[in-house]
Amino acid sequence: MTGAARPPRLALSGLDKRYGARRALAAVTLELAAGTIHGVLGENGAGKSTLVRIVAGALRPDTGSVAIDGTPLPLGAPRAARAAGVGVVFQHFALIGALSVAENLSLGRPETHSTRAWLTSPARLAAAASSLAERHGLAIGDPGARVDTLPVGTRARLEILRALSGPVKVLLLDEPTAVLTPVETAELFTTLRGLRDRGVLVVLITHKLAEALDVCDRVSVMRGGALVTTVATRDLSPATLAHLMIGDAGAPASGALATIAGTASAATAPTATSTRAAARALDAATPTRVAALIVHALSTPGAPGRTALHDVALAVEAGEICGVAGVDGNGQDELVAALYGLIPRGGVARVAGVVVPAGDVLAAQRAGVALIPGDRRREGLAPGLSLWENALLSRPLLARVAPHGVLDVGAARRAAAEIATRYRIVHARLDQPIADLSGGNQQRVVVGRALAALPRLLVAVNPTRGLDIAATAQVQATLTGVAGAGAAVLLISTDLDELRTLCARLFVLYRGRLHGPVAPDDRARLAALMAGLAA
Amino acid sequence: MTADLIALLTTTIALATPLLLAALGELIGERAGILNIGVEGLMLTGAFAGMLGSYATGSPTLGMLAACATALLLGVLFALWVVTLDVDQVVAGVAINLLAVGTTGVLYRAFFGNTGSALTVAAFAPLAIAPGVALLAPLRQPAPVYAALALVPLVWVFLFRTRLGLRLRAAGEAPHAAESVGVNVVAMRFGAVLAGALLAGAAGGYLSLAYSNTFVEGMSAGRGFIALAIVVFGRWQPLGVLAGSLLFGAASAAQFQLQAAGVAVPYHLLLMLPYVLTLVVLAIASRAARGPAALAQRRSLCATAD
């Protein structure tokens, strides 16, 4: 055996990357052996994604080097990285929506002599796709289907399958389970273990502690762009790991809870005392036990790619967080769009007693509805605009800082700065493009903007998807605070744990119909409703 | 009546061919994500270079090669701008158009003076297909017409039945995603621009060497822009582009026929016909049309992950 002399499968040395003033990676050095599953944990903005992109060749570090089996990798060259055996599953899927499943898989496949044929055909691509899927035991459905028509779980499998299509030595997965169901996650882990046993180095980027402890042999913890420690998982308890991730100096999750709870109720309440006063004032204005949202016979038309809603009835009381559970694609998007006036609907919706006309976003906003959309990158933010512009990108907020249609830039920046401070948005400058912020901080902007309008009804869709522990705690505490201050919160989430933690009542959407209410701890009934087994 | 129809059909095919060549070229570029509004200028350059080549050698075939080669050179310049240097595609396209108008005008006057007398060169003759049969007159077209028609299935096979075509389409839909799976987006786009320029040059060569036998300043007459509209109308599909080219060819042909028939409408209005059709068709077709997702986006400004 030459084991002692063998170079590590993946060696990172002195990787450094700056974005302006922000140091995304600080002298990261790490050596990983073949045939292991290695977890990289850290909060949002800790540098995990930056690390992945550098190894994948999608990003060039300022200094440092990457080597595979002792051979240095040319930096910033995705093709060279692929050729060297790096497979990547990106956090935001790098699939091409307009192409079919088989076409996407074919793109990822390096050309070998047997596949170098110039001509191809849908049938040939489909056969290749199916055999690849079979080899790895991942179901992909119809290989001819356009990718943008597929549910997100299938896309995740597709992405993984594509990364596996070449001769993979190192497989990097950036938050692959963020959009998967527990069953899909378990299947994925089985696949990863199989790859490890075949000698592949699997690097799993995650912030889910349980997952890391479940599947990883060792984990590295990152904080603020630097590598904090690398430990074997068998020596770790979840508590220790959480402690390592959040650190002592950074604001711990419990602190975030204390600071953030209740802040959402008033626009000018920097101290806890005045926040509570504002909350009481709101309480007085809206007596408790009043239905803030009443929906009756709500329906939406069906369309390609849309689930029709049928006869949805729902009442949410002021001060309540009401949850809507369900597997993605059962009408969640449509319910939100109908309530917020984004699509036409039938039926009646009242917010605090006022009838909200259908298909009119402005009227919904005036009635006091605010939205935290599920896909912050697509529906929540304008990636090309700056932080302060995004923070105010809502009609009621813009009306405040542009009284006669002319933007008062000074006032706007002050208002944005206030949101940034209140929601602890880590940023370098108010002028910096929102796309430069980490996912957690982007979500803080979306949340802060929704709440700055002082909604009577807050509709939140998967508000903590893809967020780390601290950001999740902060967002959840914010929701609790909003409800505590007298607003109604409709929480639409695919994360059952989150719904159970926050909600007193749950409804379940299944194929466009709303079932319930269900007690959050009635797991059997919830599961039956979500699977469409009970009415 | 029959004679009118045969004449209409013959003219339609003759007028559709340059549109078809230019639009197929533009289609390849747009599928790779490059909007080349300089196609008008490339056509004009091709027409001029084609005439010059035929004038110098006496061979329309060599003239056509000159047309393609010159447009290709201009295509290299455009590709360097928009692919290598990642310059805004619309700005670069406008620059190509202005460059072409200026250069061909100056060079034409430099070579042939400002006499205004028509200069004629050797041109492609119509193929003698079934010479005696009046009904088959529309088939008696010069060779480039058949070459253009043959390109329709070839471009389709290339785009939709080859691995290269798949990579090219991926570059036009999601360049970053394509890059991350090993597609050389720069090479794809560079190649697509060159192919488009070549075909635009051929379209120009057709104008001066097959449709006519002379060069007139500004003789592309907006056909490059109509080709852009045809790509949208044809939903970025070769067959759609063929249909669009024939439609616009027919509109232009009808305009001549109506003029010749002495219809009591000012001829200026008739001349507007193909251009008005462009507006109407675009207004209707573009409502449902969905082009390549990354069309005309600069790579450095595309939304990136993280």
Tab-separated table of N, CA, C and O in Angstrom, chain B residues 100-186:
chain	number	residue	atom	x	y	z
B	100	ALA	N	-21.194	49.690	-42.641
B	100	ALA	CA	-21.467	49.110	-43.961
B	100	ALA	C	-21.992	50.163	-44.924
B	100	ALA	O	-21.539	50.254	-46.077
B	101	VAL	N	-22.934	50.983	-44.462
B	101	VAL	CA	-23.494	52.019	-45.332
B	101	VAL	C	-22.382	52.955	-45.794
B	101	VAL	O	-22.234	53.252	-46.993
B	102	GLY	N	-21.552	53.400	-44.830
B	102	GLY	CA	-20.484	54.343	-45.151
B	102	GLY	C	-19.462	53.732	-46.088
B	102	GLY	O	-19.144	54.299	-47.146
B	103	THR	N	-18.976	52.548	-45.741
B	103	THR	CA	-17.885	51.953	-46.515
B	103	THR	C	-18.314	51.605	-47.937
B	103	THR	O	-17.606	51.916	-48.891
B	104	THR	N	-19.471	50.959	-48.065
B	104	THR	CA	-19.875	50.569	-49.426
B	104	THR	C	-20.100	51.815	-50.271
B	104	THR	O	-19.723	51.837	-51.460
B	105	GLY	N	-20.695	52.850	-49.687
B	105	GLY	CA	-20.948	54.076	-50.448
B	105	GLY	C	-19.647	54.704	-50.933
B	105	GLY	O	-19.474	55.004	-52.120
B	106	VAL	N	-18.701	54.861	-50.018
B	106	VAL	CA	-17.430	55.511	-50.342
B	106	VAL	C	-16.667	54.684	-51.382
B	106	VAL	O	-16.196	55.199	-52.400
B	107	LEU	N	-16.585	53.362	-51.117
B	107	LEU	CA	-15.800	52.512	-52.017
B	107	LEU	C	-16.435	52.458	-53.409
B	107	LEU	O	-15.746	52.468	-54.419
B	108	TYR	N	-17.764	52.400	-53.445
B	108	TYR	CA	-18.439	52.344	-54.739
B	108	TYR	C	-18.085	53.572	-55.571
B	108	TYR	O	-17.732	53.482	-56.743
B	109	ARG	N	-18.172	54.739	-54.920
B	109	ARG	CA	-17.855	55.976	-55.641
B	109	ARG	C	-16.385	56.019	-55.991
B	109	ARG	O	-16.000	56.506	-57.056
B	110	ALA	N	-15.525	55.517	-55.089
B	110	ALA	CA	-14.086	55.536	-55.349
B	110	ALA	C	-13.760	54.669	-56.566
B	110	ALA	O	-12.972	55.056	-57.425
B	111	PHE	N	-14.392	53.500	-56.648
B	111	PHE	CA	-14.090	52.594	-57.761
B	111	PHE	C	-14.786	53.005	-59.060
B	111	PHE	O	-14.217	52.948	-60.129
B	112	PHE	N	-16.038	53.373	-58.954
B	112	PHE	CA	-16.835	53.521	-60.167
B	112	PHE	C	-17.290	54.949	-60.408
B	112	PHE	O	-18.077	55.192	-61.302
B	113	GLY	N	-16.801	55.890	-59.610
B	113	GLY	CA	-17.167	57.283	-59.824
B	113	GLY	C	-18.622	57.528	-59.481
B	113	GLY	O	-19.347	56.628	-59.059
B	114	ASN	N	-19.013	58.765	-59.675
B	114	ASN	CA	-20.356	59.157	-59.278
B	114	ASN	C	-21.208	59.369	-60.518
B	114	ASN	O	-21.939	60.334	-60.624
B	115	THR	N	-21.093	58.441	-61.468
B	115	THR	CA	-21.733	58.665	-62.757
B	115	THR	C	-23.232	58.444	-62.702
B	115	THR	O	-23.980	59.073	-63.439
B	116	GLY	N	-23.660	57.577	-61.840
B	116	GLY	CA	-25.094	57.294	-61.783
B	116	GLY	C	-25.519	56.312	-62.860
B	116	GLY	O	-26.613	55.770	-62.820
B	117	SER	N	-24.656	56.062	-63.835
B	117	SER	CA	-25.024	55.088	-64.854
B	117	SER	C	-24.903	53.678	-64.282
B	117	SER	O	-24.009	53.409	-63.491
B	118	ALA	N	-25.824	52.822	-64.677
B	118	ALA	CA	-25.865	51.487	-64.092
B	118	ALA	C	-24.667	50.663	-64.534
B	118	ALA	O	-24.346	50.577	-65.718
B	119	LEU	N	-24.004	50.072	-63.585
B	119	LEU	CA	-22.875	49.211	-63.862
B	119	LEU	C	-23.381	47.778	-63.788
B	119	LEU	O	-24.010	47.406	-62.811
B	120	THR	N	-23.155	47.000	-64.800
B	120	THR	CA	-23.659	45.626	-64.736
B	120	THR	C	-22.501	44.637	-64.717
B	120	THR	O	-21.459	44.874	-65.301
B	121	VAL	N	-22.723	43.539	-64.003
B	121	VAL	CA	-21.696	42.505	-63.876
B	121	VAL	C	-22.311	41.158	-64.241
B	121	VAL	O	-23.541	41.022	-64.347
B	122	ALA	N	-21.446	40.144	-64.391
B	122	ALA	CA	-21.940	38.795	-64.676
B	122	ALA	C	-22.719	38.283	-63.472
B	122	ALA	O	-22.256	38.419	-62.343
B	123	ALA	N	-23.886	37.716	-63.723
B	123	ALA	CA	-24.744	37.256	-62.629
B	123	ALA	C	-25.180	35.812	-62.858
B	123	ALA	O	-24.968	35.255	-63.933
B	124	PHE	N	-25.764	35.211	-61.829
B	124	PHE	CA	-26.281	33.848	-61.937
B	124	PHE	C	-27.473	33.836	-62.885
B	124	PHE	O	-28.367	34.684	-62.770
B	125	ALA	N	-27.494	32.873	-63.809
B	125	ALA	CA	-28.639	32.759	-64.701
B	125	ALA	C	-29.645	31.780	-64.097
B	125	ALA	O	-29.257	30.885	-63.347
B	126	PRO	N	-30.922	31.968	-64.422
B	126	PRO	CA	-31.917	30.990	-63.953
B	126	PRO	C	-31.607	29.617	-64.528
B	126	PRO	O	-31.134	29.506	-65.660
B	127	LEU	N	-31.854	28.574	-63.746
B	127	LEU	CA	-31.629	27.214	-64.225
B	127	LEU	C	-32.693	26.885	-65.259
B	127	LEU	O	-33.863	27.269	-65.106
B	128	ALA	N	-32.298	26.181	-66.301
B	128	ALA	CA	-33.239	25.858	-67.369
B	128	ALA	C	-34.004	24.590	-67.026
B	128	ALA	O	-33.709	23.516	-67.521
B	129	ILE	N	-34.967	24.735	-66.118
B	129	ILE	CA	-35.767	23.573	-65.714
B	129	ILE	C	-37.035	23.563	-66.545
B	129	ILE	O	-37.792	24.537	-66.549
B	130	ALA	N	-37.287	22.464	-67.222
B	130	ALA	CA	-38.478	22.303	-68.062
B	130	ALA	C	-38.746	23.563	-68.867
B	130	ALA	O	-39.748	24.248	-68.652
B	131	PRO	N	-37.869	23.898	-69.824
B	131	PRO	CA	-37.928	25.199	-70.475
B	131	PRO	C	-39.251	25.485	-71.178
B	131	PRO	O	-39.687	26.628	-71.221
B	132	GLY	N	-39.885	24.461	-71.710
B	132	GLY	CA	-41.081	24.739	-72.485
B	132	GLY	C	-42.337	24.939	-71.658
B	132	GLY	O	-43.335	25.485	-72.140
B	133	VAL	N	-42.339	24.536	-70.415
B	133	VAL	CA	-43.585	24.492	-69.633
B	133	VAL	C	-43.795	25.821	-68.900
B	133	VAL	O	-43.044	26.151	-67.976
B	134	ALA	N	-44.793	26.546	-69.275
B	134	ALA	CA	-45.041	27.860	-68.684
B	134	ALA	C	-45.378	27.738	-67.196
B	134	ALA	O	-44.968	28.562	-66.388
B	135	LEU	N	-46.102	26.651	-66.862
B	135	LEU	CA	-46.552	26.502	-65.475
B	135	LEU	C	-45.380	26.339	-64.496
B	135	LEU	O	-45.511	26.636	-63.336
B	136	LEU	N	-44.261	25.815	-65.003
B	136	LEU	CA	-43.128	25.551	-64.108
B	136	LEU	C	-42.140	26.718	-64.072
B	136	LEU	O	-41.034	26.585	-63.558
B	137	ALA	N	-42.558	27.854	-64.596
B	137	ALA	CA	-41.678	29.021	-64.589
B	137	ALA	C	-41.140	29.363	-63.206
B	137	ALA	O	-39.968	29.740	-63.070
B	138	PRO	N	-41.951	29.215	-62.156
B	138	PRO	CA	-41.422	29.561	-60.824
B	138	PRO	C	-40.226	28.710	-60.426
B	138	PRO	O	-39.455	29.119	-59.553
B	139	LEU	N	-40.050	27.534	-61.058
B	139	LEU	CA	-38.902	26.694	-60.713
B	139	LEU	C	-37.625	27.181	-61.375
B	139	LEU	O	-36.530	26.806	-60.962
B	140	ARG	N	-37.776	28.000	-62.411
B	140	ARG	CA	-36.586	28.442	-63.141
B	140	ARG	C	-35.938	29.606	-62.401
B	140	ARG	O	-36.147	30.779	-62.714
B	141	GLN	N	-35.206	29.256	-61.385
B	141	GLN	CA	-34.560	30.247	-60.523
B	141	GLN	C	-33.059	30.016	-60.564
B	141	GLN	O	-32.605	28.908	-60.847
B	142	PRO	N	-32.265	31.022	-60.260
B	142	PRO	CA	-30.813	30.820	-60.193
B	142	PRO	C	-30.431	29.862	-59.058
B	142	PRO	O	-31.198	29.696	-58.092
B	143	ALA	N	-29.254	29.279	-59.177
B	143	ALA	CA	-28.824	28.237	-58.239
B	143	ALA	C	-28.887	28.644	-56.759
B	143	ALA	O	-29.261	27.827	-55.917
B	144	PRO	N	-28.525	29.879	-56.397
B	144	PRO	CA	-28.545	30.227	-54.963
B	144	PRO	C	-29.914	30.034	-54.312
B	144	PRO	O	-30.004	29.783	-53.112
B	145	VAL	N	-30.987	30.122	-55.116
B	145	VAL	CA	-32.333	29.910	-54.560
B	145	VAL	C	-32.442	28.489	-54.021
B	145	VAL	O	-32.921	28.274	-52.895
B	146	TYR	N	-31.922	27.544	-54.804
B	146	TYR	CA	-32.010	26.147	-54.374
B	146	TYR	C	-31.090	25.878	-53.185
B	146	TYR	O	-31.432	25.126	-52.268
B	147	ALA	N	-29.945	26.538	-53.199
B	147	ALA	CA	-29.029	26.392	-52.062
B	147	ALA	C	-29.709	26.884	-50.785
B	147	ALA	O	-29.633	26.249	-49.730
B	148	ALA	N	-30.399	28.021	-50.889
B	148	ALA	CA	-31.066	28.595	-49.718
B	148	ALA	C	-32.144	27.647	-49.201
B	148	ALA	O	-32.267	27.414	-48.000
B	149	LEU	N	-32.928	27.084	-50.142
B	149	LEU	CA	-33.995	26.168	-49.729
B	149	LEU	C	-33.412	24.922	-49.060
B	149	LEU	O	-33.951	24.425	-48.065
B	150	ALA	N	-32.282	24.446	-49.609
B	150	ALA	CA	-31.669	23.243	-49.033
B	150	ALA	C	-31.163	23.507	-47.616
B	150	ALA	O	-31.059	22.585	-46.800
B	151	LEU	N	-30.855	24.774	-47.345
B	151	LEU	CA	-30.344	25.108	-46.014
B	151	LEU	C	-31.397	24.932	-44.927
B	151	LEU	O	-31.063	24.721	-43.765
B	152	VAL	N	-32.679	25.051	-45.294
B	152	VAL	CA	-33.735	24.988	-44.273
B	152	VAL	C	-33.672	23.670	-43.492
B	152	VAL	O	-33.520	23.689	-42.258
B	153	PRO	N	-33.735	22.513	-44.164
B	153	PRO	CA	-33.617	21.265	-43.382
B	153	PRO	C	-32.234	21.101	-42.757
B	153	PRO	O	-32.125	20.552	-41.664
B	154	LEU	N	-31.201	21.595	-43.444
B	154	LEU	CA	-29.848	21.433	-42.884
B	154	LEU	C	-29.703	22.178	-41.560
B	154	LEU	O	-29.151	21.657	-40.590
B	155	VAL	N	-30.231	23.403	-41.523
B	155	VAL	CA	-30.137	24.179	-40.279
B	155	VAL	C	-30.951	23.494	-39.187
B	155	VAL	O	-30.535	23.430	-38.024
B	156	TRP	N	-32.109	22.958	-39.576
B	156	TRP	CA	-32.936	22.261	-38.576
B	156	TRP	C	-32.185	21.067	-37.992
B	156	TRP	O	-32.131	20.883	-36.776
B	157	VAL	N	-31.595	20.260	-38.880
B	157	VAL	CA	-30.855	19.086	-38.395
B	157	VAL	C	-29.702	19.535	-37.500
B	157	VAL	O	-29.483	18.987	-36.418
B	158	PHE	N	-29.003	20.576	-37.938
B	158	PHE	CA	-27.888	21.060	-37.139
B	158	PHE	C	-28.344	21.481	-35.738
B	158	PHE	O	-27.778	21.070	-34.731
B	159	LEU	N	-29.418	22.281	-35.686
B	159	LEU	CA	-29.832	22.816	-34.383
B	159	LEU	C	-30.449	21.755	-33.484
B	159	LEU	O	-30.223	21.746	-32.276
B	160	PHE	N	-31.229	20.859	-34.074
B	160	PHE	CA	-32.049	19.982	-33.237
B	160	PHE	C	-31.644	18.513	-33.272
B	160	PHE	O	-32.214	17.701	-32.564
B	161	ARG	N	-30.675	18.175	-34.122
B	161	ARG	CA	-30.294	16.774	-34.194
B	161	ARG	C	-28.784	16.561	-34.103
B	161	ARG	O	-28.296	15.508	-34.448
B	162	THR	N	-28.047	17.580	-33.688
B	162	THR	CA	-26.615	17.348	-33.468
B	162	THR	C	-26.248	17.803	-32.057
B	162	THR	O	-26.905	18.666	-31.478
B	163	ARG	N	-25.191	17.205	-31.547
B	163	ARG	CA	-24.730	17.595	-30.209
B	163	ARG	C	-24.233	19.030	-30.200
B	163	ARG	O	-24.448	19.773	-29.246
B	164	LEU	N	-23.602	19.422	-31.333
B	164	LEU	CA	-23.129	20.798	-31.443
B	164	LEU	C	-24.300	21.774	-31.368
B	164	LEU	O	-24.247	22.794	-30.686
B	165	GLY	N	-25.397	21.422	-32.071
B	165	GLY	CA	-26.573	22.278	-32.071
B	165	GLY	C	-27.179	22.391	-30.679
B	165	GLY	O	-27.624	23.465	-30.259
B	166	LEU	N	-27.168	21.289	-29.958
B	166	LEU	CA	-27.691	21.298	-28.592
B	166	LEU	C	-26.866	22.238	-27.713
B	166	LEU	O	-27.401	23.029	-26.939
B	167	ARG	N	-25.543	22.152	-27.863
B	167	ARG	CA	-24.689	23.025	-27.060
B	167	ARG	C	-24.901	24.481	-27.436
B	167	ARG	O	-24.900	25.360	-26.585
B	168	LEU	N	-25.112	24.708	-28.736
B	168	LEU	CA	-25.353	26.076	-29.201
B	168	LEU	C	-26.643	26.623	-28.579
B	168	LEU	O	-26.684	27.745	-28.082
B	169	ARG	N	-27.691	25.802	-28.565
B	169	ARG	CA	-28.959	26.264	-27.980
B	169	ARG	C	-28.822	26.484	-26.477
B	169	ARG	O	-29.388	27.416	-25.923
B	170	ALA	N	-28.041	25.621	-25.835
B	170	ALA	CA	-27.825	25.797	-24.397
B	170	ALA	C	-27.134	27.128	-24.126
B	170	ALA	O	-27.471	27.834	-23.171
B	171	ALA	N	-26.191	27.498	-24.992
B	171	ALA	CA	-25.485	28.769	-24.823
B	171	ALA	C	-26.444	29.941	-24.950
B	171	ALA	O	-26.259	30.984	-24.330
B	172	GLY	N	-27.489	29.760	-25.755
B	172	GLY	CA	-28.447	30.840	-25.942
B	172	GLY	C	-29.512	30.887	-24.872
B	172	GLY	O	-30.147	31.905	-24.659
B	173	GLU	N	-29.738	29.778	-24.192
B	173	GLU	CA	-30.775	29.736	-23.164
B	173	GLU	C	-30.224	30.131	-21.806
B	173	GLU	O	-30.854	30.887	-21.067
B	174	ALA	N	-29.106	29.588	-21.433
B	174	ALA	CA	-28.570	29.797	-20.085
B	174	ALA	C	-27.052	29.674	-20.138
B	174	ALA	O	-26.507	28.622	-19.829
B	175	PRO	N	-26.370	30.753	-20.544
B	175	PRO	CA	-24.920	30.656	-20.750
B	175	PRO	C	-24.151	30.200	-19.506
B	175	PRO	O	-23.222	29.404	-19.625
B	176	HIS	N	-24.572	30.691	-18.337
B	176	HIS	CA	-23.820	30.304	-17.134
B	176	HIS	C	-24.015	28.826	-16.821
B	176	HIS	O	-23.072	28.119	-16.488
B	177	ALA	N	-25.264	28.390	-16.937
B	177	ALA	CA	-25.543	26.977	-16.690
B	177	ALA	C	-24.806	26.114	-17.709
B	177	ALA	O	-24.219	25.094	-17.361
B	178	ALA	N	-24.810	26.542	-18.965
B	178	ALA	CA	-24.135	25.788	-20.012
B	178	ALA	C	-22.638	25.718	-19.718
B	178	ALA	O	-22.011	24.668	-19.827
B	179	GLU	N	-22.091	26.863	-19.334
B	179	GLU	CA	-20.662	26.926	-19.007
B	179	GLU	C	-20.326	25.940	-17.889
B	179	GLU	O	-19.316	25.240	-17.936
B	180	SER	N	-21.222	25.875	-16.906
B	180	SER	CA	-20.932	25.046	-15.733
B	180	SER	C	-20.963	23.558	-16.059
B	180	SER	O	-20.451	22.758	-15.296
B	181	VAL	N	-21.587	23.185	-17.188
B	181	VAL	CA	-21.553	21.775	-17.553
B	181	VAL	C	-20.587	21.532	-18.702
B	181	VAL	O	-20.607	20.482	-19.331
B	182	GLY	N	-19.756	22.516	-18.977
B	182	GLY	CA	-18.670	22.270	-19.912
B	182	GLY	C	-18.917	22.714	-21.339
B	182	GLY	O	-18.163	22.349	-22.232
B	183	VAL	N	-19.976	23.502	-21.582
B	183	VAL	CA	-20.169	24.039	-22.923
B	183	VAL	C	-19.277	25.273	-23.074
B	183	VAL	O	-19.251	26.130	-22.194
B	184	ASN	N	-18.543	25.331	-24.176
B	184	ASN	CA	-17.704	26.499	-24.428
B	184	ASN	C	-18.585	27.580	-25.062
B	184	ASN	O	-18.736	27.655	-26.279
B	185	VAL	N	-19.181	28.401	-24.193
B	185	VAL	CA	-20.173	29.367	-24.659
B	185	VAL	C	-19.548	30.373	-25.616
B	185	VAL	O	-20.138	30.735	-26.639
B	186	VAL	N	-18.336	30.796	-25.324
B	186	VAL	CA	-17.680	31.779	-26.177
B	186	VAL	C	-17.493	31.212	-27.585
B	186	VAL	O	-17.811	31.855	-28.582
